[in-house]
């Protein structure tokens, strides 16, 4: 429950209910709490529980300034994910996305209470929850800010693609097609849910100057930012992870036994599933690559991750696990990605290129093998391979329609990309050197006068001004 009593300035965090949106807003809460701001994290009881359960890198118990407030959300039937669907976008979650604005009334009551007892209330919300900015505009001392959980590059690409002016992102780039990235229903949903964004005082991106400064700069010149600010505050997670207090997971013990930089980590994030045919090709590809690997295999999240229904069984090719025993580990279920990427044995990340995964990998100096499935992932993959040049392509985005994502990537292609990334060729060494530079840049961004520290200071100064 909301524990804030008469603090001069209070921050409300309103995330969109999906893992890749919960995590960065909770990390941002930590950064604000470190600057002595009380933060109330809002969500349904299940999503608040999910955010706490999956938090990595720091201990919530050391941050009493962060409290959680459950907003009642009506129950709605949410279908199970369908790994065999030709559409890789997590359409099964759409009913839950649709009801996520039913928290308007309780949110309004909370705003009324806090605006009466505080000098100022800053609402940091996901752009997909921008009704919060509309509600806030009723109160003289409530200010709203949008926290974008996507890259500045993908945001700019989508906008300029829409304006049929893709070369303005960067003249030397042929932007990947936005076709097939989203379902029609989701695009319509985005259009409805972005209404309140112009009412915000500005937008925060989980990014940093050296990675995306050029694109943040270009975004800030777009007409919609004329009277609004943009802050690049990233990486949003603590680069120096705190040691977790629980027992060490077996997979980390396994990594301890592997040579330095020898393991390819494989994961497709939280809300995507691969078809069985694709999983078989991936297994064979990893085996044929001859590389060590750690593969986290699970189905896309359900709307409520605490539901007791078991996930469908995912069978791997006959004899696969025996054949790769010793050099390859398959982990089923949720894995501590930040700890994995921080481990010295990990030398590459085969990723779907969700923006959190990209930022985590880039900031920890782990080069990527890119395999985008939907949403902003194709644009992020392009940023990684063509702009930052810290990765190799596994799956080229063709964008021929939502069904395009169903094309099965063959084992040979996967094996050759894995070898290319993990090898000791001149190309792989250059990629590794560039990754190391980005890792150093991420540390510098959080040094005293670094770009992210400065941006965070400027945000905090704005919300706490007299
Ligand atoms: N993640 C994790 N363990 C898993 C899968 C995902 O810790 O087994 C975390 C990952 O570190 C990242 C987030 O979940 O912070 C996934 O967000 P991302 O934007 O990469 O992809 P999405 O899940 O939204 O597609």
mmCIF file with all atom_site columns, C-alpha atoms in Angstrom, residues 12-18 20-22 24-25 28 97 100-101 104 123-134 144-152 154-155 159 186-206 219 224-225 228-230 355 376:
data_model
loop_
_atom_site.group_PDB
_atom_site.id
_atom_site.type_symbol
_atom_site.label_atom_id
_atom_site.label_alt_id
_atom_site.label_comp_id
_atom_site.label_asym_id
_atom_site.label_entity_id
_atom_site.label_seq_id
_atom_site.pdbx_PDB_ins_code
_atom_site.Cartn_x
_atom_site.Cartn_y
_atom_site.Cartn_z
_atom_site.occupancy
_atom_site.B_iso_or_equiv
_atom_site.pdbx_formal_charge
_atom_site.auth_seq_id
_atom_site.auth_comp_id
_atom_site.auth_asym_id
_atom_site.auth_atom_id
_atom_site.pdbx_PDB_model_num
ATOM 1  C CA . UNK A 1 12  ? 4.372  7.490  -9.061  1.00 0.00 ? 12  UNK A CA 1
ATOM 2  C CA . UNK A 1 13  ? 5.618  4.793  -11.473 1.00 0.00 ? 13  UNK A CA 1
ATOM 3  C CA . UNK A 1 14  ? 2.986  3.335  -13.761 1.00 0.00 ? 14  UNK A CA 1
ATOM 4  C CA . UNK A 1 15  ? 4.395  0.521  -15.931 1.00 0.00 ? 15  UNK A CA 1
ATOM 5  C CA . UNK A 1 16  ? 2.729  -1.332 -18.782 1.00 0.00 ? 16  UNK A CA 1
ATOM 6  C CA . UNK A 1 17  ? 2.019  -4.884 -17.626 1.00 0.00 ? 17  UNK A CA 1
ATOM 7  C CA . UNK A 1 18  ? 4.700  -6.931 -19.439 1.00 0.00 ? 18  UNK A CA 1
ATOM 8  C CA . UNK A 1 20  ? 10.156 -5.825 -20.496 1.00 0.00 ? 20  UNK A CA 1
ATOM 9  C CA . UNK A 1 21  ? 8.251  -2.770 -19.207 1.00 0.00 ? 21  UNK A CA 1
ATOM 10 C CA . UNK A 1 22  ? 8.046  -3.666 -15.504 1.00 0.00 ? 22  UNK A CA 1
ATOM 11 C CA . UNK A 1 24  ? 13.103 -0.850 -16.398 1.00 0.00 ? 24  UNK A CA 1
ATOM 12 C CA . UNK A 1 25  ? 10.562 1.156  -14.382 1.00 0.00 ? 25  UNK A CA 1
ATOM 13 C CA . UNK A 1 28  ? 14.366 3.647  -12.548 1.00 0.00 ? 28  UNK A CA 1
ATOM 14 C CA . UNK A 1 97  ? -3.348 -4.988 -22.455 1.00 0.00 ? 97  UNK A CA 1
ATOM 15 C CA . UNK A 1 100 ? -4.952 -2.272 -18.284 1.00 0.00 ? 100 UNK A CA 1
ATOM 16 C CA . UNK A 1 101 ? -6.635 1.155  -18.316 1.00 0.00 ? 101 UNK A CA 1
ATOM 17 C CA . UNK A 1 104 ? -8.191 4.871  -14.046 1.00 0.00 ? 104 UNK A CA 1
ATOM 18 C CA . UNK A 1 123 ? 3.921  10.497 -12.645 1.00 0.00 ? 123 UNK A CA 1
ATOM 19 C CA . UNK A 1 124 ? 6.357  8.418  -14.682 1.00 0.00 ? 124 UNK A CA 1
ATOM 20 C CA . UNK A 1 125 ? 4.284  6.198  -16.921 1.00 0.00 ? 125 UNK A CA 1
ATOM 21 C CA . UNK A 1 126 ? 4.764  3.928  -19.879 1.00 0.00 ? 126 UNK A CA 1
ATOM 22 C CA . UNK A 1 127 ? 3.600  5.692  -23.086 1.00 0.00 ? 127 UNK A CA 1
ATOM 23 C CA . UNK A 1 128 ? 1.053  2.867  -23.404 1.00 0.00 ? 128 UNK A CA 1
ATOM 24 C CA . UNK A 1 129 ? -0.465 4.034  -20.098 1.00 0.00 ? 129 UNK A CA 1
ATOM 25 C CA . UNK A 1 130 ? -0.625 7.707  -21.071 1.00 0.00 ? 130 UNK A CA 1
ATOM 26 C CA . UNK A 1 131 ? -4.162 8.061  -19.703 1.00 0.00 ? 131 UNK A CA 1
ATOM 27 C CA . UNK A 1 132 ? -2.211 8.779  -16.501 1.00 0.00 ? 132 UNK A CA 1
ATOM 28 C CA . UNK A 1 133 ? -1.028 12.065 -18.069 1.00 0.00 ? 133 UNK A CA 1
ATOM 29 C CA . UNK A 1 134 ? -4.617 12.960 -18.941 1.00 0.00 ? 134 UNK A CA 1
ATOM 30 C CA . UNK A 1 144 ? 3.658  13.487 -16.132 1.00 0.00 ? 144 UNK A CA 1
ATOM 31 C CA . UNK A 1 145 ? 6.690  11.997 -17.874 1.00 0.00 ? 145 UNK A CA 1
ATOM 32 C CA . UNK A 1 146 ? 6.742  9.082  -20.308 1.00 0.00 ? 146 UNK A CA 1
ATOM 33 C CA . UNK A 1 147 ? 9.339  6.352  -19.851 1.00 0.00 ? 147 UNK A CA 1
ATOM 34 C CA . UNK A 1 148 ? 9.987  4.634  -23.189 1.00 0.00 ? 148 UNK A CA 1
ATOM 35 C CA . UNK A 1 149 ? 11.162 1.041  -22.859 1.00 0.00 ? 149 UNK A CA 1
ATOM 36 C CA . UNK A 1 150 ? 12.404 0.982  -26.469 1.00 0.00 ? 150 UNK A CA 1
ATOM 37 C CA . UNK A 1 151 ? 15.564 2.292  -28.106 1.00 0.00 ? 151 UNK A CA 1
ATOM 38 C CA . UNK A 1 152 ? 15.743 5.857  -29.415 1.00 0.00 ? 152 UNK A CA 1
ATOM 39 C CA . UNK A 1 154 ? 13.633 2.174  -33.033 1.00 0.00 ? 154 UNK A CA 1
ATOM 40 C CA . UNK A 1 155 ? 11.420 5.035  -31.905 1.00 0.00 ? 155 UNK A CA 1
ATOM 41 C CA . UNK A 1 159 ? 8.216  7.624  -36.722 1.00 0.00 ? 159 UNK A CA 1
ATOM 42 C CA . UNK A 1 186 ? -1.869 -3.794 -31.240 1.00 0.00 ? 186 UNK A CA 1
ATOM 43 C CA . UNK A 1 187 ? -1.171 -0.912 -33.644 1.00 0.00 ? 187 UNK A CA 1
ATOM 44 C CA . UNK A 1 188 ? -4.720 0.312  -33.136 1.00 0.00 ? 188 UNK A CA 1
ATOM 45 C CA . UNK A 1 189 ? -4.228 -0.066 -29.372 1.00 0.00 ? 189 UNK A CA 1
ATOM 46 C CA . UNK A 1 190 ? -0.992 1.979  -29.520 1.00 0.00 ? 190 UNK A CA 1
ATOM 47 C CA . UNK A 1 191 ? -2.765 4.722  -31.435 1.00 0.00 ? 191 UNK A CA 1
ATOM 48 C CA . UNK A 1 192 ? -5.454 4.932  -28.741 1.00 0.00 ? 192 UNK A CA 1
ATOM 49 C CA . UNK A 1 193 ? -3.036 4.673  -25.833 1.00 0.00 ? 193 UNK A CA 1
ATOM 50 C CA . UNK A 1 194 ? -0.580 7.319  -27.036 1.00 0.00 ? 194 UNK A CA 1
ATOM 51 C CA . UNK A 1 195 ? -3.147 10.116 -26.819 1.00 0.00 ? 195 UNK A CA 1
ATOM 52 C CA . UNK A 1 196 ? -1.884 11.471 -23.507 1.00 0.00 ? 196 UNK A CA 1
ATOM 53 C CA . UNK A 1 197 ? 1.825  11.470 -24.443 1.00 0.00 ? 197 UNK A CA 1
ATOM 54 C CA . UNK A 1 198 ? 1.815  15.092 -25.753 1.00 0.00 ? 198 UNK A CA 1
ATOM 55 C CA . UNK A 1 199 ? 0.612  16.173 -22.294 1.00 0.00 ? 199 UNK A CA 1
ATOM 56 C CA . UNK A 1 200 ? 3.816  14.936 -20.684 1.00 0.00 ? 200 UNK A CA 1
ATOM 57 C CA . UNK A 1 201 ? 6.681  17.266 -19.858 1.00 0.00 ? 201 UNK A CA 1
ATOM 58 C CA . UNK A 1 202 ? 9.135  14.917 -21.530 1.00 0.00 ? 202 UNK A CA 1
ATOM 59 C CA . UNK A 1 203 ? 10.355 11.411 -22.170 1.00 0.00 ? 203 UNK A CA 1
ATOM 60 C CA . UNK A 1 204 ? 12.991 9.211  -20.633 1.00 0.00 ? 204 UNK A CA 1
ATOM 61 C CA . UNK A 1 205 ? 14.855 6.615  -22.671 1.00 0.00 ? 205 UNK A CA 1
ATOM 62 C CA . UNK A 1 206 ? 16.901 3.750  -21.256 1.00 0.00 ? 206 UNK A CA 1
ATOM 63 C CA . UNK A 1 219 ? 14.415 12.753 -32.017 1.00 0.00 ? 219 UNK A CA 1
ATOM 64 C CA . UNK A 1 224 ? 6.489  16.748 -30.950 1.00 0.00 ? 224 UNK A CA 1
ATOM 65 C CA . UNK A 1 225 ? 9.526  17.476 -28.756 1.00 0.00 ? 225 UNK A CA 1
ATOM 66 C CA . UNK A 1 228 ? 9.212  18.748 -24.220 1.00 0.00 ? 228 UNK A CA 1
ATOM 67 C CA . UNK A 1 229 ? 12.454 17.299 -22.921 1.00 0.00 ? 229 UNK A CA 1
ATOM 68 C CA . UNK A 1 230 ? 14.205 14.006 -23.686 1.00 0.00 ? 230 UNK A CA 1
ATOM 69 C CA . UNK A 1 355 ? 15.644 -3.500 -25.829 1.00 0.00 ? 355 UNK A CA 1
ATOM 70 C CA . UNK A 1 376 ? 10.986 -3.040 -31.927 1.00 0.00 ? 376 UNK A CA 1
#
